[in-house]
Amino acid sequence: MKHTWKQLRTLISSAAAASLLLVSLSACQSGQPAGSPSGGDSSKPSQAVTIKVSHTNAEGGGTDLAAKDFKAAVDAADASLDIQLYGNNQLGAERPVFESVLTGTVEMQIISTSVLATVIPEAYVMNVPFLFDDVTQFWEVVNTDAFYDVFSTSFEAKGLHFLGFMNCNDRAVANTVREIHTPEDMHGMKIRVLEGEVYTDLFTALGCNTSVVPITELYTSLSQGMVEGEDLGIAYLVPNKYVEVEKYYTDTNHTMQPLAAIVNLSVWNKLSADQQKALEDAVKAAGDGARDRYSSLLEEYYATAENDYGMVITHLTDEERQAFKDATADVSEKYANLNEGCRATYDVIQEIITGGK
């Protein structure tokens, strides 16, 4: 039987209405509104969820305080989320815990980008030498949508969700030997570096002899001359008493040390939209608190190191810092070009810093 176009439109409309009625009836029976997605939507009821959060920082450190701010914000926003903090390596060292987050055994971690980069290479870009002028500029960049959109792209394929950054310190050079004003002043110096090829490459480019020493052994290694210096910021040196064994400090700000908040993707996808928002907002609040706290404490740390411990503080001029930047330019290019994601992340950061000029 042939139908006119008008009759066909009537038949199609009737079929669509019947289909919609069936979907609505099904939704009523299941308790889920028609047309709603399967997870992370506002209509999905919030089930009680326990989230273990691991980090390496000792009690009272910057990341520990940020983690506590995070928990307080989540507690205030969503009672269905039970945030359990495990600091100071209580669940294990950073790398093994990271593997547990990948499998979902541990739900969430506040992790250094150098360890994160072993699975997410784009994270290496955050440690590129002299990419950021200071911590303030770092936060200005990472709090933009443009940065988040490009940096978070590869996480899901690895079974992770990137929530944001919880803390960031700048890294400088402290040592037991001499004042440092130029790259040549570092030639031959025995420097302890963080685990991660980028740090070894950086200090090798500055003419240093590098070694990876666990942070728990660093004080003794400095005291006994096994290493002559390391790259830690003043905010870490003072609370951890390295100022007792090191006399010289140079604020190279050669790289940042950001701490990223990551959660297992399966865990994330099971959360309701309200729970997801509570976590996202809490990470942002914790990061803002860490930024403000760090800024207010810097002068206090400098004064303590200089006045109480006699540390010689060297603030580089713009020209002196440029010499270090030039000496490590090849390292920057290497990690900016590890893959397309690294290049895209690096370019977006530069565009934000320069304002697109």
Short mmCIF file of C-alpha atoms in Angstrom, two decimals:
data_model
loop_
_atom_site.label_atom_id
_atom_site.label_comp_id
_atom_site.label_asym_id
_atom_site.label_seq_id
_atom_site.Cartn_x
_atom_site.Cartn_y
_atom_site.Cartn_z
CA MET A 1 0.00 0.00 0.00
CA LYS A 2 1.33 3.42 -0.92
CA HIS A 3 1.21 6.27 1.58
CA THR A 4 1.33 10.00 1.02
CA TRP A 5 4.13 12.00 2.71
CA LYS A 6 1.53 13.38 5.13
CA GLN A 7 0.44 9.83 6.07
CA LEU A 8 4.08 8.74 6.49
CA ARG A 9 4.80 11.63 8.85
CA THR A 10 1.78 10.61 10.92
CA LEU A 11 2.97 7.00 11.08
CA ILE A 12 6.52 8.03 12.04
CA SER A 13 5.25 10.39 14.77
CA SER A 14 3.01 7.67 16.18
CA ALA A 15 5.90 5.18 16.24
CA ALA A 16 8.18 7.68 17.95
CA ALA A 17 5.54 8.42 20.58
CA ALA A 18 5.05 4.70 21.24
CA SER A 19 8.80 4.20 21.56
CA LEU A 20 9.09 7.09 24.00
CA LEU A 21 6.22 5.65 26.06
CA LEU A 22 7.98 2.29 26.28
CA VAL A 23 11.26 3.93 27.37
CA SER A 24 9.42 5.95 30.02
CA LEU A 25 7.64 2.87 31.37
CA SER A 26 10.94 0.99 31.50
CA ALA A 27 12.62 3.85 33.31
CA CYS A 28 9.83 4.00 35.89
CA GLN A 29 10.29 0.32 36.58
CA SER A 30 14.07 0.66 36.93
CA GLY A 31 13.99 3.89 38.92
CA GLN A 32 16.19 5.70 36.35
CA PRO A 33 14.84 8.73 34.46
CA ALA A 34 14.36 8.26 30.72
CA GLY A 35 17.24 9.42 28.62
CA SER A 36 19.76 9.70 31.51
CA PRO A 37 23.31 8.38 30.99
CA SER A 38 24.54 5.33 32.88
CA GLY A 39 27.00 7.07 35.21
CA GLY A 40 28.15 10.44 36.52
CA ASP A 41 24.76 12.14 36.03
CA SER A 42 22.93 14.32 38.52
CA SER A 43 19.97 11.92 38.73
CA LYS A 44 22.14 9.01 39.83
CA PRO A 45 21.75 8.55 43.60
CA SER A 46 24.93 8.96 45.62
CA GLN A 47 25.95 5.66 47.16
CA ALA A 48 28.36 5.61 50.10
CA VAL A 49 31.92 5.34 48.77
CA THR A 50 35.24 5.02 50.61
CA ILE A 51 38.19 6.65 48.88
CA LYS A 52 41.69 5.97 50.16
CA VAL A 53 44.07 8.82 49.32
CA SER A 54 47.81 8.15 49.42
CA HIS A 55 50.68 10.65 49.45
CA THR A 56 54.34 10.69 50.53
CA ASN A 57 54.45 13.88 52.59
CA ALA A 58 55.14 13.84 56.33
CA GLU A 59 52.76 15.32 58.89
CA GLY A 60 52.59 19.10 58.60
CA GLY A 61 54.19 19.31 55.15
CA GLY A 62 52.66 21.26 52.29
CA THR A 63 51.07 18.27 50.58
CA ASP A 64 49.88 16.84 53.88
CA LEU A 65 48.11 20.14 54.65
CA ALA A 66 46.64 20.21 51.14
CA ALA A 67 45.35 16.65 51.57
CA LYS A 68 43.67 17.63 54.85
CA ASP A 69 42.10 20.66 53.17
CA PHE A 70 40.84 18.33 50.44
CA LYS A 71 39.25 15.96 52.95
CA ALA A 72 37.63 18.82 54.87
CA ALA A 73 36.13 20.23 51.67
CA VAL A 74 34.75 16.85 50.59
CA ASP A 75 33.36 16.15 54.07
CA ALA A 76 31.52 19.46 53.99
CA ALA A 77 30.16 18.94 50.47
CA ASP A 78 29.09 15.28 50.34
CA ALA A 79 28.55 13.00 53.33
CA SER A 80 28.34 9.95 51.07
CA LEU A 81 32.10 10.14 50.41
CA ASP A 82 34.41 8.76 53.10
CA ILE A 83 37.89 10.21 52.44
CA GLN A 84 40.63 8.30 54.23
CA LEU A 85 44.09 9.92 54.13
CA TYR A 86 47.30 7.87 54.17
CA GLY A 87 50.31 10.16 54.22
CA ASN A 88 54.02 9.64 54.76
CA ASN A 89 54.09 6.45 52.61
CA GLN A 90 51.73 4.55 54.93
CA LEU A 91 50.41 2.51 51.99
CA GLY A 92 53.87 2.13 50.47
CA ALA A 93 56.34 4.06 48.35
CA GLU A 94 55.04 6.33 45.60
CA ARG A 95 55.68 4.05 42.61
CA PRO A 96 54.11 0.85 44.05
CA VAL A 97 51.10 2.83 45.23
CA PHE A 98 50.75 4.26 41.73
CA GLU A 99 50.51 0.71 40.41
CA SER A 100 47.77 0.05 42.98
CA VAL A 101 45.84 3.09 41.74
CA LEU A 102 46.09 1.76 38.19
CA THR A 103 44.51 -1.51 39.31
CA GLY A 104 41.99 0.17 41.62
CA THR A 105 43.33 -1.34 44.86
CA VAL A 106 43.96 2.25 46.01
CA GLU A 107 41.36 4.70 44.78
CA MET A 108 43.29 7.97 44.71
CA GLN A 109 46.83 9.33 44.95
CA ILE A 110 48.58 12.68 45.19
CA ILE A 111 51.57 11.93 42.98
CA SER A 112 54.69 13.66 41.72
CA THR A 113 54.68 14.28 37.98
CA SER A 114 58.03 12.51 37.55
CA VAL A 115 56.48 9.21 38.70
CA LEU A 116 53.20 9.91 36.92
CA ALA A 117 55.20 10.36 33.70
CA THR A 118 56.22 6.70 33.72
CA VAL A 119 52.66 6.00 32.51
CA ILE A 120 51.54 9.45 31.30
CA PRO A 121 54.56 10.84 29.34
CA GLU A 122 52.88 14.24 29.04
CA ALA A 123 53.56 14.71 32.76
CA TYR A 124 57.28 15.04 31.99
CA VAL A 125 56.49 18.43 30.46
CA MET A 126 55.65 19.75 33.92
CA ASN A 127 59.30 19.19 34.91
CA VAL A 128 60.85 20.74 31.80
CA PRO A 129 63.70 23.04 32.91
CA PHE A 130 62.81 26.72 33.27
CA LEU A 131 59.35 26.30 31.76
CA PHE A 132 57.77 28.42 34.50
CA ASP A 133 59.24 31.54 36.08
CA ASP A 134 57.89 30.66 39.52
CA VAL A 135 55.14 28.90 41.44
CA THR A 136 52.73 31.78 40.91
CA GLN A 137 53.01 31.45 37.14
CA PHE A 138 52.58 27.68 37.41
CA TRP A 139 49.20 28.06 39.13
CA GLU A 140 48.08 30.71 36.65
CA VAL A 141 48.68 28.24 33.82
CA VAL A 142 47.29 25.01 35.28
CA ASN A 143 44.07 26.65 36.47
CA THR A 144 43.01 27.39 32.89
CA ASP A 145 40.59 25.26 30.88
CA ALA A 146 43.01 25.29 27.94
CA PHE A 147 45.70 23.58 29.99
CA TYR A 148 43.35 21.04 31.58
CA ASP A 149 41.84 20.07 28.24
CA VAL A 150 45.18 19.21 26.63
CA PHE A 151 46.93 17.75 29.69
CA SER A 152 44.10 15.42 30.73
CA THR A 153 43.62 13.90 27.27
CA SER A 154 45.71 10.76 27.72
CA PHE A 155 44.68 9.79 31.26
CA GLU A 156 41.49 7.90 30.43
CA ALA A 157 43.24 5.50 28.06
CA LYS A 158 45.50 4.50 30.97
CA GLY A 159 42.61 3.91 33.37
CA LEU A 160 42.99 7.18 35.27
CA HIS A 161 41.12 10.42 35.79
CA PHE A 162 43.06 13.64 36.36
CA LEU A 163 41.46 15.86 39.01
CA GLY A 164 43.99 18.68 39.09
CA PHE A 165 47.05 19.74 41.07
CA MET A 166 47.09 19.77 44.86
CA ASN A 167 50.47 21.34 45.57
CA CYS A 168 53.55 22.75 43.88
CA ASN A 169 56.99 23.80 45.06
CA ASP A 170 59.80 25.27 43.04
CA ARG A 171 63.09 23.40 43.03
CA ALA A 172 66.37 25.13 43.74
CA VAL A 173 69.97 24.05 44.39
CA ALA A 174 71.39 23.71 47.88
CA ASN A 175 74.92 22.45 48.52
CA THR A 176 77.80 22.11 50.99
CA VAL A 177 80.57 23.44 48.69
CA ARG A 178 80.15 26.98 47.35
CA GLU A 179 77.88 29.74 46.15
CA ILE A 180 76.38 29.15 42.71
CA HIS A 181 75.85 31.96 40.23
CA THR A 182 76.59 30.25 36.90
CA PRO A 183 76.33 26.75 35.39
CA GLU A 184 80.13 26.57 35.53
CA ASP A 185 79.94 26.82 39.33
CA MET A 186 78.21 23.42 39.33
CA HIS A 187 80.70 21.55 37.15
CA GLY A 188 81.87 18.38 38.86
CA MET A 189 79.54 18.77 41.84
CA LYS A 190 77.98 15.57 43.22
CA ILE A 191 74.25 16.21 43.14
CA ARG A 192 71.43 14.03 44.42
CA VAL A 193 68.52 14.01 41.96
CA LEU A 194 64.97 12.73 42.04
CA GLU A 195 64.09 9.49 40.34
CA GLY A 196 63.22 10.33 36.75
CA GLU A 197 65.36 10.66 33.66
CA VAL A 198 64.49 14.33 33.22
CA TYR A 199 66.34 15.25 36.43
CA THR A 200 69.41 13.26 35.50
CA ASP A 201 69.46 14.89 32.07
CA LEU A 202 69.03 18.35 33.56
CA PHE A 203 71.95 18.17 35.99
CA THR A 204 74.17 16.30 33.56
CA ALA A 205 73.67 19.24 31.18
CA LEU A 206 74.91 21.49 34.01
CA GLY A 207 78.09 19.42 34.34
CA CYS A 208 77.18 17.61 37.56
CA ASN A 209 77.76 14.05 38.65
CA THR A 210 74.31 12.75 39.59
CA SER A 211 73.01 9.99 41.82
CA VAL A 212 69.54 8.96 42.94
CA VAL A 213 69.45 8.87 46.74
CA PRO A 214 66.26 8.02 48.67
CA ILE A 215 65.00 11.05 50.54
CA THR A 216 65.24 9.07 53.79
CA GLU A 217 69.02 8.78 53.27
CA LEU A 218 69.72 12.29 51.99
CA TYR A 219 70.60 13.95 55.30
CA THR A 220 73.19 11.28 56.09
CA SER A 221 74.55 11.34 52.53
CA LEU A 222 75.08 15.11 52.74
CA SER A 223 76.65 14.85 56.20
CA GLN A 224 79.12 12.20 55.05
CA GLY A 225 79.96 13.87 51.73
CA MET A 226 78.51 11.09 49.59
CA VAL A 227 76.64 13.87 47.79
CA GLU A 228 77.43 17.58 47.92
CA GLY A 229 74.04 18.99 47.10
CA GLU A 230 70.55 18.43 45.77
CA ASP A 231 67.66 20.25 44.18
CA LEU A 232 65.11 21.01 46.86
CA GLY A 233 63.20 24.21 47.49
CA ILE A 234 63.60 26.27 50.64
CA ALA A 235 60.12 25.21 51.78
CA TYR A 236 61.40 21.62 52.03
CA LEU A 237 64.91 22.33 53.29
CA VAL A 238 63.88 24.21 56.42
CA PRO A 239 61.18 21.91 57.89
CA ASN A 240 63.30 18.83 57.15
CA LYS A 241 66.47 20.32 58.67
CA TYR A 242 68.73 20.02 55.63
CA VAL A 243 69.80 23.56 56.46
CA GLU A 244 71.79 21.98 59.29
CA VAL A 245 74.20 20.35 56.85
CA GLU A 246 74.06 22.63 53.79
CA LYS A 247 75.46 26.15 53.75
CA TYR A 248 74.64 27.46 50.26
CA TYR A 249 71.30 27.94 48.52
CA THR A 250 70.59 29.31 45.03
CA ASP A 251 67.02 30.03 43.94
CA THR A 252 67.44 28.70 40.42
CA ASN A 253 63.74 27.75 40.15
CA HIS A 254 65.02 25.38 37.48
CA THR A 255 61.84 23.32 37.56
CA MET A 256 58.59 22.97 39.41
CA GLN A 257 57.59 19.97 41.53
CA PRO A 258 53.83 19.67 41.04
CA LEU A 259 51.74 17.09 42.87
CA ALA A 260 48.82 15.81 40.79
CA ALA A 261 45.59 14.35 42.16
CA ILE A 262 44.57 11.23 40.25
CA VAL A 263 41.79 8.70 40.76
CA ASN A 264 41.24 5.27 39.27
CA LEU A 265 38.93 5.65 36.26
CA SER A 266 36.59 2.77 37.20
CA VAL A 267 36.16 4.29 40.65
CA TRP A 268 35.50 7.69 39.09
CA ASN A 269 32.90 6.36 36.66
CA LYS A 270 30.92 4.74 39.47
CA LEU A 271 30.48 8.05 41.28
CA SER A 272 27.40 10.20 40.89
CA ALA A 273 27.73 13.63 39.32
CA ASP A 274 27.41 15.24 42.76
CA GLN A 275 30.24 13.08 44.13
CA GLN A 276 32.44 13.84 41.13
CA LYS A 277 31.84 17.56 41.54
CA ALA A 278 32.62 17.35 45.25
CA LEU A 279 36.01 15.81 44.46
CA GLU A 280 36.80 18.29 41.69
CA ASP A 281 35.85 21.31 43.79
CA ALA A 282 37.81 20.00 46.77
CA VAL A 283 40.98 19.50 44.71
CA LYS A 284 40.66 23.06 43.40
CA ALA A 285 40.16 24.43 46.92
CA ALA A 286 43.12 22.43 48.25
CA GLY A 287 45.34 23.66 45.42
CA ASP A 288 44.33 27.27 46.05
CA GLY A 289 45.11 26.84 49.72
CA ALA A 290 48.51 25.30 48.99
CA ARG A 291 49.36 28.16 46.62
CA ASP A 292 48.45 30.84 49.15
CA ARG A 293 50.16 29.03 52.02
CA TYR A 294 53.39 28.58 50.06
CA SER A 295 53.51 32.23 49.08
CA SER A 296 53.01 33.42 52.66
CA LEU A 297 55.66 31.09 54.10
CA LEU A 298 58.51 31.75 51.64
CA GLU A 299 59.90 34.82 53.37
CA GLU A 300 59.66 33.06 56.73
CA TYR A 301 61.64 30.09 55.40
CA TYR A 302 64.30 32.34 53.88
CA ALA A 303 64.67 34.26 57.14
CA THR A 304 64.96 31.07 59.18
CA ALA A 305 67.61 29.57 56.87
CA GLU A 306 69.65 32.77 56.80
CA ASN A 307 69.32 34.00 60.37
CA ASP A 308 69.03 30.79 62.38
CA TYR A 309 71.33 28.53 60.36
CA GLY A 310 73.68 30.95 58.61
CA MET A 311 72.80 29.70 55.13
CA VAL A 312 74.08 31.86 52.28
CA ILE A 313 71.10 32.69 50.06
CA THR A 314 71.79 33.57 46.42
CA HIS A 315 69.02 35.14 44.33
CA LEU A 316 69.89 34.89 40.65
CA THR A 317 69.63 37.91 38.40
CA ASP A 318 67.60 37.56 35.20
CA GLU A 319 70.83 37.33 33.22
CA GLU A 320 72.24 34.60 35.48
CA ARG A 321 69.03 32.56 35.29
CA GLN A 322 69.04 32.88 31.51
CA ALA A 323 72.50 31.27 31.43
CA PHE A 324 71.09 28.20 33.21
CA LYS A 325 68.12 28.15 30.86
CA ASP A 326 70.42 28.24 27.83
CA ALA A 327 72.59 25.43 29.25
CA THR A 328 69.56 23.13 29.58
CA ALA A 329 67.73 24.08 26.37
CA ASP A 330 68.38 20.69 24.75
CA VAL A 331 66.78 18.95 27.74
CA SER A 332 63.68 21.11 27.38
CA GLU A 333 63.41 20.25 23.70
CA LYS A 334 63.84 16.54 24.38
CA TYR A 335 60.91 16.33 26.79
CA ALA A 336 58.72 18.74 24.87
CA ASN A 337 58.97 16.38 21.89
CA LEU A 338 58.63 12.93 23.47
CA ASN A 339 55.30 12.49 21.70
CA GLU A 340 52.49 14.54 20.17
CA GLY A 341 50.79 14.96 23.53
CA CYS A 342 53.97 16.37 25.09
CA ARG A 343 54.37 18.82 22.22
CA ALA A 344 50.75 19.91 22.47
CA THR A 345 50.97 20.36 26.24
CA TYR A 346 54.22 22.32 25.99
CA ASP A 347 52.84 24.57 23.25
CA VAL A 348 49.64 25.31 25.17
CA ILE A 349 51.65 26.23 28.28
CA GLN A 350 53.84 28.58 26.24
CA GLU A 351 50.79 30.12 24.58
CA ILE A 352 49.14 30.78 27.94
CA ILE A 353 52.33 32.30 29.36
CA THR A 354 52.94 34.56 26.40
CA GLY A 355 49.29 35.40 25.88
CA GLY A 356 49.39 33.95 22.38
CA LYS A 357 52.13 36.33 21.23
#
